[in-house]
JSON list of C-alpha atoms in Angstrom, two decimals:
[
{"chain": "A", "resi": 1, "resn": "UNK", "atom": "CA", "xyz": [91.14, 80.80, 95.17]},
{"chain": "A", "resi": 2, "resn": "UNK", "atom": "CA", "xyz": [89.18, 79.66, 98.22]},
{"chain": "A", "resi": 3, "resn": "UNK", "atom": "CA", "xyz": [88.70, 82.71, 100.42]},
{"chain": "A", "resi": 4, "resn": "UNK", "atom": "CA", "xyz": [86.72, 83.61, 103.39]},
{"chain": "A", "resi": 5, "resn": "UNK", "atom": "CA", "xyz": [83.57, 86.19, 103.45]},
{"chain": "A", "resi": 6, "resn": "UNK", "atom": "CA", "xyz": [82.91, 88.65, 106.21]},
{"chain": "A", "resi": 7, "resn": "UNK", "atom": "CA", "xyz": [79.51, 90.30, 106.99]},
{"chain": "A", "resi": 8, "resn": "UNK", "atom": "CA", "xyz": [78.60, 93.19, 109.19]},
{"chain": "A", "resi": 9, "resn": "UNK", "atom": "CA", "xyz": [75.73, 91.16, 110.97]},
{"chain": "A", "resi": 10, "resn": "UNK", "atom": "CA", "xyz": [73.12, 93.82, 111.58]},
{"chain": "A", "resi": 11, "resn": "UNK", "atom": "CA", "xyz": [73.27, 94.63, 107.92]},
{"chain": "A", "resi": 12, "resn": "UNK", "atom": "CA", "xyz": [73.25, 90.96, 106.87]},
{"chain": "A", "resi": 13, "resn": "UNK", "atom": "CA", "xyz": [69.97, 90.59, 108.87]},
{"chain": "A", "resi": 14, "resn": "UNK", "atom": "CA", "xyz": [68.31, 93.10, 106.40]},
{"chain": "A", "resi": 15, "resn": "UNK", "atom": "CA", "xyz": [69.36, 91.02, 103.48]},
{"chain": "A", "resi": 16, "resn": "UNK", "atom": "CA", "xyz": [69.90, 87.52, 104.69]},
{"chain": "A", "resi": 17, "resn": "UNK", "atom": "CA", "xyz": [69.94, 86.14, 101.30]},
{"chain": "A", "resi": 18, "resn": "UNK", "atom": "CA", "xyz": [73.50, 87.12, 100.81]},
{"chain": "A", "resi": 19, "resn": "UNK", "atom": "CA", "xyz": [74.63, 84.46, 103.12]},
{"chain": "A", "resi": 20, "resn": "UNK", "atom": "CA", "xyz": [73.45, 81.84, 100.78]},
{"chain": "A", "resi": 21, "resn": "UNK", "atom": "CA", "xyz": [75.51, 83.50, 97.97]},
{"chain": "A", "resi": 22, "resn": "UNK", "atom": "CA", "xyz": [78.65, 83.03, 100.11]},
{"chain": "A", "resi": 23, "resn": "UNK", "atom": "CA", "xyz": [77.91, 79.65, 101.37]},
{"chain": "A", "resi": 24, "resn": "UNK", "atom": "CA", "xyz": [77.33, 78.24, 97.90]},
{"chain": "A", "resi": 25, "resn": "UNK", "atom": "CA", "xyz": [80.92, 78.80, 97.14]},
{"chain": "A", "resi": 26, "resn": "UNK", "atom": "CA", "xyz": [82.08, 76.76, 100.27]},
{"chain": "A", "resi": 27, "resn": "UNK", "atom": "CA", "xyz": [84.37, 79.58, 101.57]},
{"chain": "A", "resi": 28, "resn": "UNK", "atom": "CA", "xyz": [87.13, 78.86, 104.04]},
{"chain": "A", "resi": 29, "resn": "UNK", "atom": "CA", "xyz": [85.17, 80.67, 106.69]},
{"chain": "A", "resi": 30, "resn": "UNK", "atom": "CA", "xyz": [82.43, 83.30, 107.18]},
{"chain": "A", "resi": 31, "resn": "UNK", "atom": "CA", "xyz": [83.13, 85.94, 109.73]},
{"chain": "A", "resi": 32, "resn": "UNK", "atom": "CA", "xyz": [80.33, 87.82, 111.36]},
{"chain": "A", "resi": 33, "resn": "UNK", "atom": "CA", "xyz": [80.92, 91.20, 113.20]},
{"chain": "A", "resi": 34, "resn": "UNK", "atom": "CA", "xyz": [78.78, 93.74, 114.91]},
{"chain": "A", "resi": 35, "resn": "UNK", "atom": "CA", "xyz": [75.45, 92.34, 115.89]},
{"chain": "A", "resi": 36, "resn": "UNK", "atom": "CA", "xyz": [73.66, 89.01, 116.91]},
{"chain": "A", "resi": 37, "resn": "UNK", "atom": "CA", "xyz": [75.28, 86.23, 115.01]},
{"chain": "A", "resi": 38, "resn": "UNK", "atom": "CA", "xyz": [72.86, 83.57, 116.41]},
{"chain": "A", "resi": 39, "resn": "UNK", "atom": "CA", "xyz": [70.17, 83.94, 113.61]},
{"chain": "A", "resi": 40, "resn": "UNK", "atom": "CA", "xyz": [72.81, 82.82, 111.04]},
{"chain": "A", "resi": 41, "resn": "UNK", "atom": "CA", "xyz": [75.01, 80.34, 112.97]},
{"chain": "A", "resi": 42, "resn": "UNK", "atom": "CA", "xyz": [73.01, 77.19, 112.19]},
{"chain": "A", "resi": 43, "resn": "UNK", "atom": "CA", "xyz": [72.95, 77.92, 108.28]},
{"chain": "A", "resi": 44, "resn": "UNK", "atom": "CA", "xyz": [76.74, 78.18, 108.44]},
{"chain": "A", "resi": 45, "resn": "UNK", "atom": "CA", "xyz": [77.30, 75.11, 110.57]},
{"chain": "A", "resi": 46, "resn": "UNK", "atom": "CA", "xyz": [74.96, 72.99, 108.32]},
{"chain": "A", "resi": 47, "resn": "UNK", "atom": "CA", "xyz": [76.92, 74.23, 105.33]},
{"chain": "A", "resi": 48, "resn": "UNK", "atom": "CA", "xyz": [79.96, 72.74, 106.79]},
{"chain": "A", "resi": 49, "resn": "UNK", "atom": "CA", "xyz": [81.72, 76.17, 106.87]},
{"chain": "A", "resi": 50, "resn": "UNK", "atom": "CA", "xyz": [83.85, 77.39, 109.94]},
{"chain": "A", "resi": 51, "resn": "UNK", "atom": "CA", "xyz": [82.18, 80.32, 111.80]},
{"chain": "A", "resi": 52, "resn": "UNK", "atom": "CA", "xyz": [84.50, 83.19, 112.87]},
{"chain": "A", "resi": 53, "resn": "UNK", "atom": "CA", "xyz": [82.95, 85.61, 115.19]},
{"chain": "A", "resi": 54, "resn": "UNK", "atom": "CA", "xyz": [84.55, 89.06, 116.08]},
{"chain": "A", "resi": 55, "resn": "UNK", "atom": "CA", "xyz": [83.93, 90.32, 119.54]},
{"chain": "A", "resi": 56, "resn": "UNK", "atom": "CA", "xyz": [84.60, 93.43, 121.48]},
{"chain": "A", "resi": 57, "resn": "UNK", "atom": "CA", "xyz": [83.79, 92.24, 124.99]},
{"chain": "A", "resi": 58, "resn": "UNK", "atom": "CA", "xyz": [83.32, 88.99, 127.03]},
{"chain": "A", "resi": 59, "resn": "UNK", "atom": "CA", "xyz": [79.51, 89.01, 126.87]},
{"chain": "A", "resi": 60, "resn": "UNK", "atom": "CA", "xyz": [79.93, 88.67, 123.00]},
{"chain": "A", "resi": 61, "resn": "UNK", "atom": "CA", "xyz": [82.26, 85.82, 123.43]},
{"chain": "A", "resi": 62, "resn": "UNK", "atom": "CA", "xyz": [79.65, 83.80, 125.23]},
{"chain": "A", "resi": 63, "resn": "UNK", "atom": "CA", "xyz": [77.12, 84.55, 122.54]},
{"chain": "A", "resi": 64, "resn": "UNK", "atom": "CA", "xyz": [79.71, 83.34, 119.97]},
{"chain": "A", "resi": 65, "resn": "UNK", "atom": "CA", "xyz": [80.61, 80.19, 121.85]},
{"chain": "A", "resi": 66, "resn": "UNK", "atom": "CA", "xyz": [76.98, 79.31, 122.26]},
{"chain": "A", "resi": 67, "resn": "UNK", "atom": "CA", "xyz": [76.46, 79.66, 118.61]},
{"chain": "A", "resi": 68, "resn": "UNK", "atom": "CA", "xyz": [79.29, 77.39, 117.56]},
{"chain": "A", "resi": 69, "resn": "UNK", "atom": "CA", "xyz": [81.93, 79.71, 116.70]},
{"chain": "A", "resi": 70, "resn": "UNK", "atom": "CA", "xyz": [85.26, 77.98, 115.71]},
{"chain": "A", "resi": 71, "resn": "UNK", "atom": "CA", "xyz": [87.54, 81.01, 115.74]},
{"chain": "A", "resi": 72, "resn": "UNK", "atom": "CA", "xyz": [87.12, 84.08, 118.02]},
{"chain": "A", "resi": 73, "resn": "UNK", "atom": "CA", "xyz": [88.37, 87.44, 116.88]},
{"chain": "A", "resi": 74, "resn": "UNK", "atom": "CA", "xyz": [89.13, 89.51, 119.97]},
{"chain": "A", "resi": 75, "resn": "UNK", "atom": "CA", "xyz": [89.13, 93.16, 118.64]},
{"chain": "A", "resi": 76, "resn": "UNK", "atom": "CA", "xyz": [90.48, 96.01, 120.67]},
{"chain": "A", "resi": 77, "resn": "UNK", "atom": "CA", "xyz": [89.81, 99.58, 120.41]},
{"chain": "A", "resi": 78, "resn": "UNK", "atom": "CA", "xyz": [92.97, 100.36, 118.60]},
{"chain": "A", "resi": 79, "resn": "UNK", "atom": "CA", "xyz": [91.57, 98.79, 115.47]},
{"chain": "A", "resi": 80, "resn": "UNK", "atom": "CA", "xyz": [90.66, 100.82, 112.47]},
{"chain": "A", "resi": 81, "resn": "UNK", "atom": "CA", "xyz": [87.13, 101.10, 111.17]},
{"chain": "A", "resi": 82, "resn": "UNK", "atom": "CA", "xyz": [84.21, 99.99, 113.17]},
{"chain": "A", "resi": 83, "resn": "UNK", "atom": "CA", "xyz": [84.42, 98.62, 116.67]},
{"chain": "A", "resi": 84, "resn": "UNK", "atom": "CA", "xyz": [84.00, 99.55, 120.30]},
{"chain": "A", "resi": 85, "resn": "UNK", "atom": "CA", "xyz": [86.39, 101.99, 122.32]},
{"chain": "A", "resi": 86, "resn": "UNK", "atom": "CA", "xyz": [85.88, 100.32, 125.70]},
{"chain": "A", "resi": 87, "resn": "UNK", "atom": "CA", "xyz": [88.59, 97.64, 125.76]},
{"chain": "A", "resi": 88, "resn": "UNK", "atom": "CA", "xyz": [92.25, 97.50, 124.52]},
{"chain": "A", "resi": 89, "resn": "UNK", "atom": "CA", "xyz": [93.68, 94.59, 122.65]},
{"chain": "A", "resi": 90, "resn": "UNK", "atom": "CA", "xyz": [96.44, 94.12, 125.27]},
{"chain": "A", "resi": 91, "resn": "UNK", "atom": "CA", "xyz": [93.72, 93.54, 128.02]},
{"chain": "A", "resi": 92, "resn": "UNK", "atom": "CA", "xyz": [90.88, 92.13, 125.99]},
{"chain": "A", "resi": 93, "resn": "UNK", "atom": "CA", "xyz": [93.03, 89.28, 124.45]},
{"chain": "A", "resi": 94, "resn": "UNK", "atom": "CA", "xyz": [94.04, 87.39, 127.59]},
{"chain": "A", "resi": 95, "resn": "UNK", "atom": "CA", "xyz": [90.62, 87.75, 129.09]},
{"chain": "A", "resi": 96, "resn": "UNK", "atom": "CA", "xyz": [88.97, 86.22, 126.01]},
{"chain": "A", "resi": 97, "resn": "UNK", "atom": "CA", "xyz": [91.75, 83.39, 125.79]},
{"chain": "A", "resi": 98, "resn": "UNK", "atom": "CA", "xyz": [90.98, 82.39, 129.50]},
{"chain": "A", "resi": 99, "resn": "UNK", "atom": "CA", "xyz": [87.26, 82.48, 128.98]},
{"chain": "A", "resi": 100, "resn": "UNK", "atom": "CA", "xyz": [87.51, 80.38, 125.60]},
{"chain": "A", "resi": 101, "resn": "UNK", "atom": "CA", "xyz": [89.90, 77.96, 127.25]},
{"chain": "A", "resi": 102, "resn": "UNK", "atom": "CA", "xyz": [87.23, 77.34, 130.01]},
{"chain": "A", "resi": 103, "resn": "UNK", "atom": "CA", "xyz": [84.24, 77.05, 127.77]},
{"chain": "A", "resi": 104, "resn": "UNK", "atom": "CA", "xyz": [85.45, 75.56, 124.56]},
{"chain": "A", "resi": 105, "resn": "UNK", "atom": "CA", "xyz": [89.34, 74.59, 124.61]},
{"chain": "A", "resi": 106, "resn": "UNK", "atom": "CA", "xyz": [89.21, 73.75, 120.88]},
{"chain": "A", "resi": 107, "resn": "UNK", "atom": "CA", "xyz": [88.07, 77.09, 119.69]},
{"chain": "A", "resi": 108, "resn": "UNK", "atom": "CA", "xyz": [90.85, 79.39, 118.34]},
{"chain": "A", "resi": 109, "resn": "UNK", "atom": "CA", "xyz": [91.36, 82.83, 119.59]},
{"chain": "A", "resi": 110, "resn": "UNK", "atom": "CA", "xyz": [93.12, 85.52, 117.35]},
{"chain": "A", "resi": 111, "resn": "UNK", "atom": "CA", "xyz": [93.92, 89.15, 118.31]},
{"chain": "A", "resi": 112, "resn": "UNK", "atom": "CA", "xyz": [92.84, 92.21, 116.33]},
{"chain": "A", "resi": 113, "resn": "UNK", "atom": "CA", "xyz": [93.60, 95.87, 116.76]},
{"chain": "A", "resi": 114, "resn": "UNK", "atom": "CA", "xyz": [97.06, 97.33, 116.73]},
{"chain": "A", "resi": 115, "resn": "UNK", "atom": "CA", "xyz": [98.93, 94.40, 115.10]},
{"chain": "A", "resi": 116, "resn": "UNK", "atom": "CA", "xyz": [101.13, 95.61, 112.27]},
{"chain": "A", "resi": 117, "resn": "UNK", "atom": "CA", "xyz": [104.65, 94.20, 112.63]},
{"chain": "A", "resi": 118, "resn": "UNK", "atom": "CA", "xyz": [106.36, 91.27, 114.03]},
{"chain": "A", "resi": 119, "resn": "UNK", "atom": "CA", "xyz": [106.37, 92.71, 117.66]},
{"chain": "A", "resi": 120, "resn": "UNK", "atom": "CA", "xyz": [102.64, 93.00, 117.72]},
{"chain": "A", "resi": 121, "resn": "UNK", "atom": "CA", "xyz": [102.30, 89.38, 116.47]},
{"chain": "A", "resi": 122, "resn": "UNK", "atom": "CA", "xyz": [104.64, 88.24, 118.95]},
{"chain": "A", "resi": 123, "resn": "UNK", "atom": "CA", "xyz": [102.74, 90.17, 121.69]},
{"chain": "A", "resi": 124, "resn": "UNK", "atom": "CA", "xyz": [99.50, 88.55, 120.72]},
{"chain": "A", "resi": 125, "resn": "UNK", "atom": "CA", "xyz": [100.94, 85.09, 120.93]},
{"chain": "A", "resi": 126, "resn": "UNK", "atom": "CA", "xyz": [102.55, 85.84, 124.10]},
{"chain": "A", "resi": 127, "resn": "UNK", "atom": "CA", "xyz": [98.94, 86.90, 125.41]},
{"chain": "A", "resi": 128, "resn": "UNK", "atom": "CA", "xyz": [97.72, 83.50, 124.40]},
{"chain": "A", "resi": 129, "resn": "UNK", "atom": "CA", "xyz": [96.21, 84.19, 121.09]},
{"chain": "A", "resi": 130, "resn": "UNK", "atom": "CA", "xyz": [96.51, 81.54, 118.22]},
{"chain": "A", "resi": 131, "resn": "UNK", "atom": "CA", "xyz": [97.19, 84.25, 115.78]},
{"chain": "A", "resi": 132, "resn": "UNK", "atom": "CA", "xyz": [96.23, 87.80, 114.62]},
{"chain": "A", "resi": 133, "resn": "UNK", "atom": "CA", "xyz": [93.93, 89.53, 112.26]},
{"chain": "A", "resi": 134, "resn": "UNK", "atom": "CA", "xyz": [95.92, 92.25, 110.50]},
{"chain": "A", "resi": 135, "resn": "UNK", "atom": "CA", "xyz": [93.86, 95.19, 108.96]},
{"chain": "A", "resi": 136, "resn": "UNK", "atom": "CA", "xyz": [95.69, 98.49, 108.61]},
{"chain": "A", "resi": 137, "resn": "UNK", "atom": "CA", "xyz": [99.11, 97.11, 107.78]},
{"chain": "A", "resi": 138, "resn": "UNK", "atom": "CA", "xyz": [97.66, 94.99, 104.81]},
{"chain": "A", "resi": 139, "resn": "UNK", "atom": "CA", "xyz": [95.26, 97.92, 103.88]},
{"chain": "A", "resi": 140, "resn": "UNK", "atom": "CA", "xyz": [98.69, 99.56, 103.15]},
{"chain": "A", "resi": 141, "resn": "UNK", "atom": "CA", "xyz": [99.68, 96.84, 100.65]},
{"chain": "A", "resi": 142, "resn": "UNK", "atom": "CA", "xyz": [100.20, 97.00, 96.92]},
{"chain": "A", "resi": 143, "resn": "UNK", "atom": "CA", "xyz": [97.17, 94.65, 96.36]},
{"chain": "A", "resi": 144, "resn": "UNK", "atom": "CA", "xyz": [94.73, 96.51, 98.54]},
{"chain": "A", "resi": 145, "resn": "UNK", "atom": "CA", "xyz": [92.03, 98.46, 96.51]},
{"chain": "A", "resi": 146, "resn": "UNK", "atom": "CA", "xyz": [92.91, 101.67, 98.00]},
{"chain": "A", "resi": 147, "resn": "UNK", "atom": "CA", "xyz": [93.54, 105.12, 96.54]},
{"chain": "A", "resi": 148, "resn": "UNK", "atom": "CA", "xyz": [97.33, 106.02, 96.16]},
{"chain": "A", "resi": 149, "resn": "UNK", "atom": "CA", "xyz": [96.33, 109.28, 97.67]},
{"chain": "A", "resi": 150, "resn": "UNK", "atom": "CA", "xyz": [95.02, 107.65, 100.84]},
{"chain": "A", "resi": 151, "resn": "UNK", "atom": "CA", "xyz": [98.18, 105.60, 101.22]},
{"chain": "A", "resi": 152, "resn": "UNK", "atom": "CA", "xyz": [100.25, 108.54, 100.96]},
{"chain": "A", "resi": 153, "resn": "UNK", "atom": "CA", "xyz": [98.42, 110.40, 103.64]},
{"chain": "A", "resi": 154, "resn": "UNK", "atom": "CA", "xyz": [98.63, 107.02, 105.83]},
{"chain": "A", "resi": 155, "resn": "UNK", "atom": "CA", "xyz": [102.45, 106.88, 105.35]},
{"chain": "A", "resi": 156, "resn": "UNK", "atom": "CA", "xyz": [102.81, 110.41, 106.82]},
{"chain": "A", "resi": 157, "resn": "UNK", "atom": "CA", "xyz": [100.42, 109.75, 109.61]},
{"chain": "A", "resi": 158, "resn": "UNK", "atom": "CA", "xyz": [100.88, 108.28, 113.37]},
{"chain": "A", "resi": 159, "resn": "UNK", "atom": "CA", "xyz": [98.53, 106.61, 115.63]},
{"chain": "A", "resi": 160, "resn": "UNK", "atom": "CA", "xyz": [97.97, 110.01, 117.39]},
{"chain": "A", "resi": 161, "resn": "UNK", "atom": "CA", "xyz": [96.31, 111.25, 114.32]},
{"chain": "A", "resi": 162, "resn": "UNK", "atom": "CA", "xyz": [93.38, 108.82, 114.54]},
{"chain": "A", "resi": 163, "resn": "UNK", "atom": "CA", "xyz": [90.04, 109.41, 116.20]},
{"chain": "A", "resi": 164, "resn": "UNK", "atom": "CA", "xyz": [87.12, 107.19, 117.02]},
{"chain": "A", "resi": 165, "resn": "UNK", "atom": "CA", "xyz": [83.93, 108.94, 115.70]},
{"chain": "A", "resi": 166, "resn": "UNK", "atom": "CA", "xyz": [80.36, 108.63, 114.51]},
{"chain": "A", "resi": 167, "resn": "UNK", "atom": "CA", "xyz": [80.56, 111.53, 112.20]},
{"chain": "A", "resi": 168, "resn": "UNK", "atom": "CA", "xyz": [81.32, 109.36, 108.97]},
{"chain": "A", "resi": 169, "resn": "UNK", "atom": "CA", "xyz": [78.50, 107.04, 109.77]},
{"chain": "A", "resi": 170, "resn": "UNK", "atom": "CA", "xyz": [76.23, 110.21, 110.03]},
{"chain": "A", "resi": 171, "resn": "UNK", "atom": "CA", "xyz": [77.33, 111.82, 106.84]},
{"chain": "A", "resi": 172, "resn": "UNK", "atom": "CA", "xyz": [77.33, 108.46, 104.89]},
{"chain": "A", "resi": 173, "resn": "UNK", "atom": "CA", "xyz": [73.76, 107.73, 106.38]},
{"chain": "A", "resi": 174, "resn": "UNK", "atom": "CA", "xyz": [74.78, 104.36, 107.74]},
{"chain": "A", "resi": 175, "resn": "UNK", "atom": "CA", "xyz": [72.56, 103.35, 110.61]},
{"chain": "A", "resi": 176, "resn": "UNK", "atom": "CA", "xyz": [75.12, 101.73, 112.76]},
{"chain": "A", "resi": 177, "resn": "UNK", "atom": "CA", "xyz": [74.13, 100.68, 116.34]},
{"chain": "A", "resi": 178, "resn": "UNK", "atom": "CA", "xyz": [74.99, 103.50, 118.86]},
{"chain": "A", "resi": 179, "resn": "UNK", "atom": "CA", "xyz": [77.48, 101.26, 120.66]},
{"chain": "A", "resi": 180, "resn": "UNK", "atom": "CA", "xyz": [79.73, 101.15, 117.66]},
{"chain": "A", "resi": 181, "resn": "UNK", "atom": "CA", "xyz": [81.88, 103.86, 116.21]},
{"chain": "A", "resi": 182, "resn": "UNK", "atom": "CA", "xyz": [84.82, 104.00, 113.72]},
{"chain": "A", "resi": 183, "resn": "UNK", "atom": "CA", "xyz": [88.40, 104.81, 113.95]},
{"chain": "A", "resi": 184, "resn": "UNK", "atom": "CA", "xyz": [89.59, 107.15, 111.20]},
{"chain": "A", "resi": 185, "resn": "UNK", "atom": "CA", "xyz": [92.51, 109.22, 110.18]},
{"chain": "A", "resi": 186, "resn": "UNK", "atom": "CA", "xyz": [91.85, 112.95, 111.34]},
{"chain": "A", "resi": 187, "resn": "UNK", "atom": "CA", "xyz": [91.26, 115.76, 108.71]},
{"chain": "A", "resi": 188, "resn": "UNK", "atom": "CA", "xyz": [89.35, 118.99, 108.19]},
{"chain": "A", "resi": 189, "resn": "UNK", "atom": "CA", "xyz": [86.15, 117.12, 108.06]},
{"chain": "A", "resi": 190, "resn": "UNK", "atom": "CA", "xyz": [86.52, 115.75, 111.57]},
{"chain": "A", "resi": 191, "resn": "UNK", "atom": "CA", "xyz": [87.95, 118.77, 112.93]},
{"chain": "A", "resi": 192, "resn": "UNK", "atom": "CA", "xyz": [84.54, 120.34, 112.05]},
{"chain": "A", "resi": 193, "resn": "UNK", "atom": "CA", "xyz": [82.08, 117.52, 112.70]},
{"chain": "A", "resi": 194, "resn": "UNK", "atom": "CA", "xyz": [83.53, 115.12, 115.20]},
{"chain": "A", "resi": 195, "resn": "UNK", "atom": "CA", "xyz": [81.68, 115.72, 118.59]},
{"chain": "A", "resi": 196, "resn": "UNK", "atom": "CA", "xyz": [79.19, 117.83, 116.65]},
{"chain": "A", "resi": 197, "resn": "UNK", "atom": "CA", "xyz": [77.06, 115.01, 115.09]},
{"chain": "A", "resi": 198, "resn": "UNK", "atom": "CA", "xyz": [73.72, 116.61, 116.09]},
{"chain": "A", "resi": 199, "resn": "UNK", "atom": "CA", "xyz": [74.40, 119.69, 114.14]},
{"chain": "A", "resi": 200, "resn": "UNK", "atom": "CA", "xyz": [75.92, 117.62, 111.15]},
{"chain": "A", "resi": 201, "resn": "UNK", "atom": "CA", "xyz": [72.51, 115.76, 111.13]},
{"chain": "A", "resi": 202, "resn": "UNK", "atom": "CA", "xyz": [70.60, 118.95, 110.91]},
{"chain": "A", "resi": 203, "resn": "UNK", "atom": "CA", "xyz": [72.81, 120.11, 107.96]},
{"chain": "A", "resi": 204, "resn": "UNK", "atom": "CA", "xyz": [73.13, 116.68, 106.17]},
{"chain": "A", "resi": 205, "resn": "UNK", "atom": "CA", "xyz": [71.64, 117.38, 102.92]},
{"chain": "A", "resi": 206, "resn": "UNK", "atom": "CA", "xyz": [74.09, 120.14, 102.18]},
{"chain": "A", "resi": 207, "resn": "UNK", "atom": "CA", "xyz": [76.99, 118.24, 103.90]},
{"chain": "A", "resi": 208, "resn": "UNK", "atom": "CA", "xyz": [76.39, 115.08, 101.96]},
{"chain": "A", "resi": 209, "resn": "UNK", "atom": "CA", "xyz": [76.46, 116.70, 98.78]},
{"chain": "A", "resi": 210, "resn": "UNK", "atom": "CA", "xyz": [79.96, 118.24, 99.73]},
{"chain": "A", "resi": 211, "resn": "UNK", "atom": "CA", "xyz": [81.18, 114.80, 100.97]},
{"chain": "A", "resi": 212, "resn": "UNK", "atom": "CA", "xyz": [80.19, 112.91, 98.03]},
{"chain": "A", "resi": 213, "resn": "UNK", "atom": "CA", "xyz": [82.03, 115.29, 95.70]},
{"chain": "A", "resi": 214, "resn": "UNK", "atom": "CA", "xyz": [85.21, 114.99, 97.97]},
{"chain": "A", "resi": 215, "resn": "UNK", "atom": "CA", "xyz": [84.98, 111.05, 97.68]},
{"chain": "A", "resi": 216, "resn": "UNK", "atom": "CA", "xyz": [84.69, 111.22, 93.98]},
{"chain": "A", "resi": 217, "resn": "UNK", "atom": "CA", "xyz": [87.66, 113.57, 93.81]},
{"chain": "A", "resi": 218, "resn": "UNK", "atom": "CA", "xyz": [89.71, 111.60, 96.39]},
{"chain": "A", "resi": 219, "resn": "UNK", "atom": "CA", "xyz": [89.90, 114.57, 98.49]},
{"chain": "A", "resi": 220, "resn": "UNK", "atom": "CA", "xyz": [90.78, 113.06, 101.86]},
{"chain": "A", "resi": 221, "resn": "UNK", "atom": "CA", "xyz": [90.64, 116.32, 103.74]},
{"chain": "A", "resi": 222, "resn": "UNK", "atom": "CA", "xyz": [87.08, 115.33, 103.73]},
{"chain": "A", "resi": 223, "resn": "UNK", "atom": "CA", "xyz": [86.62, 111.69, 102.76]},
{"chain": "A", "resi": 224, "resn": "UNK", "atom": "CA", "xyz": [87.25, 108.88, 105.29]},
{"chain": "A", "resi": 225, "resn": "UNK", "atom": "CA", "xyz": [90.42, 106.99, 105.62]},
{"chain": "A", "resi": 226, "resn": "UNK", "atom": "CA", "xyz": [89.59, 104.29, 108.21]},
{"chain": "A", "resi": 227, "resn": "UNK", "atom": "CA", "xyz": [92.69, 103.05, 109.68]},
{"chain": "A", "resi": 228, "resn": "UNK", "atom": "CA", "xyz": [93.72, 102.11, 113.13]},
{"chain": "A", "resi": 229, "resn": "UNK", "atom": "CA", "xyz": [96.30, 103.17, 115.67]},
{"chain": "A", "resi": 230, "resn": "UNK", "atom": "CA", "xyz": [98.87, 100.91, 113.86]},
{"chain": "A", "resi": 231, "resn": "UNK", "atom": "CA", "xyz": [99.00, 103.22, 111.03]},
{"chain": "A", "resi": 232, "resn": "UNK", "atom": "CA", "xyz": [102.19, 104.67, 112.75]},
{"chain": "A", "resi": 233, "resn": "UNK", "atom": "CA", "xyz": [103.89, 101.31, 111.75]},
{"chain": "A", "resi": 234, "resn": "UNK", "atom": "CA", "xyz": [103.25, 102.05, 107.98]},
{"chain": "A", "resi": 235, "resn": "UNK", "atom": "CA", "xyz": [105.89, 103.85, 106.33]},
{"chain": "A", "resi": 236, "resn": "UNK", "atom": "CA", "xyz": [105.78, 102.21, 102.88]},
{"chain": "A", "resi": 237, "resn": "UNK", "atom": "CA", "xyz": [103.33, 100.23, 100.58]},
{"chain": "A", "resi": 238, "resn": "UNK", "atom": "CA", "xyz": [104.66, 96.76, 100.03]},
{"chain": "A", "resi": 239, "resn": "UNK", "atom": "CA", "xyz": [103.44, 93.51, 98.61]},
{"chain": "A", "resi": 240, "resn": "UNK", "atom": "CA", "xyz": [101.16, 91.62, 100.98]},
{"chain": "A", "resi": 241, "resn": "UNK", "atom": "CA", "xyz": [103.35, 88.51, 100.75]},
{"chain": "A", "resi": 242, "resn": "UNK", "atom": "CA", "xyz": [106.44, 90.36, 102.03]},
{"chain": "A", "resi": 243, "resn": "UNK", "atom": "CA", "xyz": [104.49, 92.05, 104.64]},
{"chain": "A", "resi": 244, "resn": "UNK", "atom": "CA", "xyz": [103.35, 88.85, 106.15]},
{"chain": "A", "resi": 245, "resn": "UNK", "atom": "CA", "xyz": [106.69, 87.12, 105.69]},
{"chain": "A", "resi": 246, "resn": "UNK", "atom": "CA", "xyz": [108.74, 89.89, 107.54]},
{"chain": "A", "resi": 247, "resn": "UNK", "atom": "CA", "xyz": [105.99, 89.98, 110.31]},
{"chain": "A", "resi": 248, "resn": "UNK", "atom": "CA", "xyz": [106.22, 86.19, 110.91]},
{"chain": "A", "resi": 249, "resn": "UNK", "atom": "CA", "xyz": [110.15, 86.16, 110.84]},
{"chain": "A", "resi": 250, "resn": "UNK", "atom": "CA", "xyz": [110.32, 89.09, 113.15]},
{"chain": "A", "resi": 251, "resn": "UNK", "atom": "CA", "xyz": [107.86, 87.48, 115.64]},
{"chain": "A", "resi": 252, "resn": "UNK", "atom": "CA", "xyz": [109.87, 84.19, 115.58]},
{"chain": "A", "resi": 253, "resn": "UNK", "atom": "CA", "xyz": [113.18, 85.92, 116.34]},
{"chain": "A", "resi": 254, "resn": "UNK", "atom": "CA", "xyz": [111.51, 87.76, 119.28]},
{"chain": "A", "resi": 255, "resn": "UNK", "atom": "CA", "xyz": [109.83, 84.62, 120.55]},
{"chain": "A", "resi": 256, "resn": "UNK", "atom": "CA", "xyz": [112.97, 82.57, 120.17]},
{"chain": "A", "resi": 257, "resn": "UNK", "atom": "CA", "xyz": [115.33, 85.09, 122.25]}
]
C-alpha cells in the first residue's frame, strides 16, 4: 500500500538519513511535527512528495507555509500524545484557516485534537477545515498495534481522566523540547510523579527499572497510554473502516440538516 510517513522533526535532525529511506518509497506524504521543518522541506519537495506540517500555533503556520507545506495539521491541546497545551482545537483551527487563506489559498488545513466521531468531523469542517486527523479513535481500532489491556482501560475512561505531563518523557529518557508535553491516561504512576518531575529525575535509575518491567508486563497502572480527551468517545474496539464510514456518515447527516 502507498502510505505516508511521519517524523518527530527534532529527532529526525539527529538521524537525517531516515528521511531518504522514506522518500525512496515515494510516500503519499511526509508529515513533520514538533520542530524546525525547514532543513528537510527542500528534500521532500525535490522528491515530488507533498509535505504535511503539524502546527500548534500561528507562528508555526508561517514557518510551514514558508517551507512549502501543502497540508497544515492544526493540532489543539485536546490531542493525545505530544503537543502543546496553549491552544484548543476549537479556536486554533479557524485562526489557522484564515491565515492560510490569506497566505496560501491552495494549501489544505485539517483539524487534529478531539475529533473522534461524526460530530467532531462536522465541527472541524464548519470551522473551515478541509478534513481531520483522527488519532485516539483509530488507536482504538482492531488494526492498531495496541495492547488489549490498554484498549480495555481506554474503553472505561473519559476525557477527565487524561492529563498533560512531562513525567513519561523523563522516565523514558526522551529529550523532548520544554515547550512540548504529552497527554496520557491518568494512573498510579502519574499520581506519584506528575508535577514532581525534578524528584523523578533524581530517582531515575530506580524508577526506570520499575517502569520498564511494567511496560514488559503490560501493567498500565505504570506504563503509558497516550490518548487524547476524545477517549471518552471510545466505547468499543472496532475495525478502522467501520469507524471512518460511521464518522463520515454522521458528519454528512449533521451538515445536511
